[in-house]
Every structure is written in structure tokens, then in C-alpha cells.
PDB file of C-alpha atoms in Angstrom:
ATOM      1  CA  MET W   1      85.184  12.172  72.214  1.00 60.00           C
ATOM      2  CA  LYS W   2      88.183  14.425  71.614  1.00 63.00           C
ATOM      3  CA  ASN W   3      85.894  17.222  70.399  1.00 68.00           C
ATOM      4  CA  ALA W   4      83.737  16.941  73.536  1.00 65.00           C
ATOM      5  CA  LYS W   5      86.833  17.309  75.745  1.00 65.00           C
ATOM      6  CA  LYS W   6      87.919  20.374  73.768  1.00 66.00           C
ATOM      7  CA  VAL W   7      84.460  21.945  74.109  1.00 62.00           C
ATOM      8  CA  ILE W   8      84.437  21.326  77.874  1.00 70.00           C
ATOM      9  CA  LEU W   9      87.960  22.737  78.216  1.00 63.00           C
ATOM     10  CA  ILE W  10      87.102  25.861  76.205  1.00 73.00           C
ATOM     11  CA  ALA W  11      83.856  26.322  78.167  1.00 65.00           C
ATOM     12  CA  GLY W  12      85.803  26.081  81.437  1.00 65.00           C
ATOM     13  CA  ILE W  13      88.349  28.661  80.296  1.00 72.00           C
ATOM     14  CA  LEU W  14      85.617  31.056  79.149  1.00 67.00           C
ATOM     15  CA  LEU W  15      83.740  30.647  82.432  1.00 63.00           C
ATOM     16  CA  SER W  16      86.942  31.363  84.374  1.00 66.00           C
ATOM     17  CA  LEU W  17      87.565  34.504  82.344  1.00 64.00           C
ATOM     18  CA  LEU W  18      84.012  35.681  82.951  1.00 65.00           C
ATOM     19  CA  LEU W  19      84.326  35.189  86.733  1.00 64.00           C
ATOM     20  CA  LEU W  20      87.759  36.832  87.020  1.00 58.00           C
ATOM     21  CA  PRO W  21      86.485  40.452  87.183  1.00 55.00           C
ATOM     22  CA  THR W  22      84.013  39.468  89.917  1.00 50.00           C
ATOM     23  CA  LEU W  23      86.708  37.847  92.032  1.00 47.00           C
ATOM     24  CA  SER W  24      89.189  40.688  91.592  1.00 44.00           C
ATOM     25  CA  SER W  25      86.587  43.312  92.576  1.00 41.00           C
ATOM     26  CA  GLN W  26      86.336  41.758  96.049  1.00 43.00           C
ATOM     27  CA  THR W  27      89.557  43.417  97.211  1.00 51.00           C
ATOM     28  CA  THR W  28      89.698  45.612 100.306  1.00 68.00           C
ATOM     29  CA  ASP W  29      89.178  49.322  99.715  1.00 90.00           C
ATOM     30  CA  MET W  30      92.190  51.413 100.695  1.00 93.00           C
ATOM     31  CA  THR W  31      92.048  54.055 103.408  1.00 94.00           C
ATOM     32  CA  THR W  32      94.415  56.475 105.150  1.00 95.00           C
ATOM     33  CA  ILE W  33      95.560  56.531 108.752  1.00 96.00           C
ATOM     34  CA  GLU W  34      97.581  59.215 110.531  1.00 97.00           C
ATOM     35  CA  ILE W  35      99.486  59.383 113.799  1.00 97.00           C
ATOM     36  CA  ILE W  36      97.893  62.497 115.258  1.00 97.00           C
ATOM     37  CA  ASN W  37      99.520  62.689 118.681  1.00 96.00           C
ATOM     38  CA  ILE W  38     102.268  61.292 120.862  1.00 97.00           C
ATOM     39  CA  LYS W  39     101.917  62.375 124.471  1.00 97.00           C
ATOM     40  CA  GLY W  40     103.913  61.689 127.594  1.00 96.00           C
ATOM     41  CA  GLY W  41     102.666  60.690 130.984  1.00 94.00           C
ATOM     42  CA  VAL W  42     103.528  58.668 134.047  1.00 96.00           C
ATOM     43  CA  GLY W  43     105.295  55.417 133.245  1.00 94.00           C
ATOM     44  CA  GLY W  44     104.724  55.505 129.507  1.00 94.00           C
ATOM     45  CA  VAL W  45     103.698  57.207 126.296  1.00 96.00           C
ATOM     46  CA  THR W  46     100.296  57.300 124.581  1.00 96.00           C
ATOM     47  CA  VAL W  47      99.979  57.313 120.787  1.00 96.00           C
ATOM     48  CA  ASP W  48      96.776  58.366 119.009  1.00 96.00           C
ATOM     49  CA  VAL W  49      96.113  57.008 115.510  1.00 96.00           C
ATOM     50  CA  LYS W  50      93.189  58.283 113.420  1.00 96.00           C
ATOM     51  CA  ASN W  51      91.538  56.833 110.343  1.00 96.00           C
ATOM     52  CA  THR W  52      91.413  59.909 108.091  1.00 96.00           C
ATOM     53  CA  GLY W  53      90.218  57.968 105.065  1.00 94.00           C
ATOM     54  CA  ASP W  54      86.780  57.052 103.774  1.00 95.00           C
ATOM     55  CA  ASN W  55      86.926  53.290 104.441  1.00 95.00           C
ATOM     56  CA  THR W  56      87.357  51.107 107.515  1.00 93.00           C
ATOM     57  CA  ALA W  57      91.008  50.376 108.370  1.00 93.00           C
ATOM     58  CA  ASN W  58      91.464  46.628 108.905  1.00 90.00           C
ATOM     59  CA  ASP W  59      94.084  44.894 111.071  1.00 88.00           C
ATOM     60  CA  VAL W  60      95.471  48.165 112.443  1.00 91.00           C
ATOM     61  CA  TRP W  61      98.882  47.848 114.077  1.00 92.00           C
ATOM     62  CA  VAL W  62     100.966  50.309 116.112  1.00 94.00           C
ATOM     63  CA  THR W  63     104.609  49.983 117.171  1.00 95.00           C
ATOM     64  CA  THR W  64     106.262  52.439 119.564  1.00 96.00           C
ATOM     65  CA  SER W  65     109.848  52.383 120.784  1.00 96.00           C
ATOM     66  CA  ILE W  66     111.422  54.596 123.430  1.00 96.00           C
ATOM     67  CA  ASN W  67     115.219  54.583 123.542  1.00 95.00           C
ATOM     68  CA  GLY W  68     117.933  56.620 125.234  1.00 95.00           C
ATOM     69  CA  GLY W  69     118.315  58.005 128.711  1.00 92.00           C
ATOM     70  CA  LEU W  70     121.386  58.025 130.901  1.00 93.00           C
ATOM     71  CA  LEU W  71     123.745  55.239 129.779  1.00 90.00           C
ATOM     72  CA  ASN W  72     121.014  54.135 127.319  1.00 89.00           C
ATOM     73  CA  GLY W  73     119.046  52.829 130.287  1.00 90.00           C
ATOM     74  CA  VAL W  74     115.680  53.365 128.616  1.00 91.00           C
ATOM     75  CA  ASP W  75     114.722  50.721 126.057  1.00 92.00           C
ATOM     76  CA  LEU W  76     111.035  49.932 125.697  1.00 91.00           C
ATOM     77  CA  VAL W  77     109.113  48.595 122.689  1.00 93.00           C
ATOM     78  CA  HIS W  78     105.337  48.260 122.511  1.00 92.00           C
ATOM     79  CA  GLU W  79     103.719  46.422 119.591  1.00 90.00           C
ATOM     80  CA  CYS W  80     100.011  46.101 118.964  1.00 83.00           C
ATOM     81  CA  SER W  81      99.281  43.839 116.028  1.00 69.00           C
ATOM     82  CA  GLY W  82      95.896  42.391 116.763  1.00 58.00           C
ATOM     83  CA  SER W  83      96.095  40.747 120.177  1.00 54.00           C
ATOM     84  CA  CYS W  84      96.355  43.707 122.542  1.00 54.00           C
ATOM     85  CA  SER W  85      93.893  46.333 123.746  1.00 52.00           C
ATOM     86  CA  GLU W  86      91.122  46.946 121.279  1.00 55.00           C
ATOM     87  CA  CYS W  87      93.041  46.137 118.069  1.00 63.00           C
ATOM     88  CA  VAL W  88      89.829  46.156 116.096  1.00 73.00           C
ATOM     89  CA  PRO W  89      88.906  47.661 112.728  1.00 86.00           C
ATOM     90  CA  LEU W  90      89.071  51.453 112.802  1.00 90.00           C
ATOM     91  CA  GLU W  91      86.053  53.168 111.262  1.00 94.00           C
ATOM     92  CA  PRO W  92      86.499  56.417 109.268  1.00 95.00           C
ATOM     93  CA  GLY W  93      87.082  59.321 111.674  1.00 95.00           C
ATOM     94  CA  ALA W  94      87.719  57.026 114.653  1.00 94.00           C
ATOM     95  CA  ILE W  95      90.770  57.405 116.894  1.00 93.00           C
ATOM     96  CA  LYS W  96      92.692  54.537 118.470  1.00 92.00           C
ATOM     97  CA  SER W  97      94.926  55.157 121.502  1.00 92.00           C
ATOM     98  CA  GLU W  98      97.787  52.841 122.400  1.00 92.00           C
ATOM     99  CA  ASN W  99      99.760  53.138 125.636  1.00 92.00           C
ATOM    100  CA  THR W 100     103.248  51.736 126.129  1.00 92.00           C
ATOM    101  CA  LEU W 101     102.298  50.746 129.695  1.00 91.00           C
ATOM    102  CA  GLU W 102     101.067  47.484 128.161  1.00 89.00           C
ATOM    103  CA  ALA W 103     104.738  46.671 127.437  1.00 90.00           C
ATOM    104  CA  GLY W 104     106.026  47.711 130.860  1.00 91.00           C
ATOM    105  CA  PHE W 105     106.463  50.621 133.241  1.00 94.00           C
ATOM    106  CA  LEU W 106     109.010  53.175 132.036  1.00 92.00           C
ATOM    107  CA  PHE W 107     111.517  54.472 134.596  1.00 94.00           C
ATOM    108  CA  GLY W 108     114.779  56.287 133.918  1.00 94.00           C
ATOM    109  CA  ILE W 109     116.471  59.623 133.499  1.00 96.00           C
ATOM    110  CA  GLY W 110     117.652  61.537 130.460  1.00 95.00           C
ATOM    111  CA  ALA W 111     116.793  62.412 126.884  1.00 96.00           C
ATOM    112  CA  VAL W 112     114.925  59.799 124.838  1.00 97.00           C
ATOM    113  CA  GLU W 113     113.914  59.270 121.220  1.00 97.00           C
ATOM    114  CA  ILE W 114     110.337  58.111 120.662  1.00 96.00           C
ATOM    115  CA  THR W 115     109.574  56.431 117.334  1.00 97.00           C
ATOM    116  CA  THR W 116     106.091  55.313 116.345  1.00 97.00           C
ATOM    117  CA  SER W 117     104.835  53.537 113.231  1.00 96.00           C
ATOM    118  CA  ALA W 118     101.248  52.627 112.417  1.00 95.00           C
ATOM    119  CA  GLY W 119      99.543  50.909 109.533  1.00 93.00           C
ATOM    120  CA  ALA W 120      96.766  48.596 108.449  1.00 92.00           C
ATOM    121  CA  ASN W 121      96.391  45.887 105.842  1.00 90.00           C
ATOM    122  CA  ASN W 122      94.547  48.409 103.657  1.00 93.00           C
ATOM    123  CA  ALA W 123      96.496  51.573 104.556  1.00 94.00           C
ATOM    124  CA  ALA W 124     100.063  52.748 104.054  1.00 95.00           C
ATOM    125  CA  THR W 125     102.479  52.809 106.977  1.00 96.00           C
ATOM    126  CA  LYS W 126     102.961  56.154 108.708  1.00 97.00           C
ATOM    127  CA  SER W 127     105.786  57.065 111.093  1.00 97.00           C
ATOM    128  CA  MET W 128     106.466  59.847 113.561  1.00 97.00           C
ATOM    129  CA  GLU W 129     109.469  60.653 115.751  1.00 97.00           C
ATOM    130  CA  LYS W 130     109.617  62.867 118.827  1.00 97.00           C
ATOM    131  CA  THR W 131     112.235  63.663 121.425  1.00 97.00           C
ATOM    132  CA  GLY W 132     111.498  63.719 125.103  1.00 96.00           C
ATOM    133  CA  PHE W 133     112.931  63.563 128.570  1.00 96.00           C
ATOM    134  CA  VAL W 134     112.394  60.914 131.210  1.00 96.00           C
ATOM    135  CA  LEU W 135     112.618  61.935 134.858  1.00 96.00           C
ATOM    136  CA  GLY W 136     111.912  58.873 136.957  1.00 94.00           C
ATOM    137  CA  PRO W 137     108.518  57.629 135.799  1.00 95.00           C
ATOM    138  CA  ILE W 138     107.525  60.924 134.151  1.00 96.00           C
ATOM    139  CA  VAL W 139     107.879  61.228 130.374  1.00 96.00           C
ATOM    140  CA  LEU W 140     107.926  64.769 128.970  1.00 96.00           C
ATOM    141  CA  ILE W 141     107.691  65.216 125.197  1.00 95.00           C
ATOM    142  CA  GLN W 142     108.884  68.255 123.261  1.00 87.00           C
TER     143      GLN W 142
END
């Protein structure tokens, strides 16, 4: 009886070791994303993110913050992490645009700092910073 238990235990361990490479090969293939443009506009900023890799980018997220202005009167943060406009997988070569208008209408005056980060669960995080100027609802980016 003890020998039968040992044989079953050893067989289970060997089977687990044989299946391990199969399970570990089911990981997500890595890809690369880039922030290719930050552009101003009326009431907000638009950020373009492109999948420059060879595999689909999954769970793409984009965060943009706009801070500054006269007396630091401009403070807007837009986060897209799966529940906002078209946060779907990004195929190779595809471009995703995110607009801060989804977080609110920007209105102020003065110089601002625009910081954007983007990533995916199978891509490294990328960041980009730009300076701009807000004049009422118009955002100009240098």
C-alpha cells in the first residue's frame, strides 16, 4: 500500500513537470507602444498612442494631467484604464486617441505643463511631457 502511494505521488510530480512548459508558454507576447503626439485644442488636449510592436497591446491605459496656469488654476487629470472611450486591445500599427474632454472642459489662462503616460499589460510604460499655454478654452502646445 505504501509503495502504491509512492508510485502515484511520483507519477503526479512527473506529470506536473511535463505540463509546466506548456502552461508557462501561454504567457502574453510583449509589444511596444509609443506616445506619438500631444495636441492642443478647444477645451482639452488629445493624446495619440500607437502600437509600434508586432503583437496586440492588451489593456491599454493612458493618463494625462494638465497643471499650471495663473495661480495654478488649471488642474485636470484624465485616466483611461479600460472603462472609457474605446479602451480596447490595440492591434499592431493601430493608433488610439484619448481626449481630456472626457474628464472635463479646460478653461484658464497661463502656462501649463502637460504630462502623459501610456502602457499596456504587455508593454512597457512610456511618458511624454510638453509645455503649453491656456487662453480661455484654447490650449496651445509648444
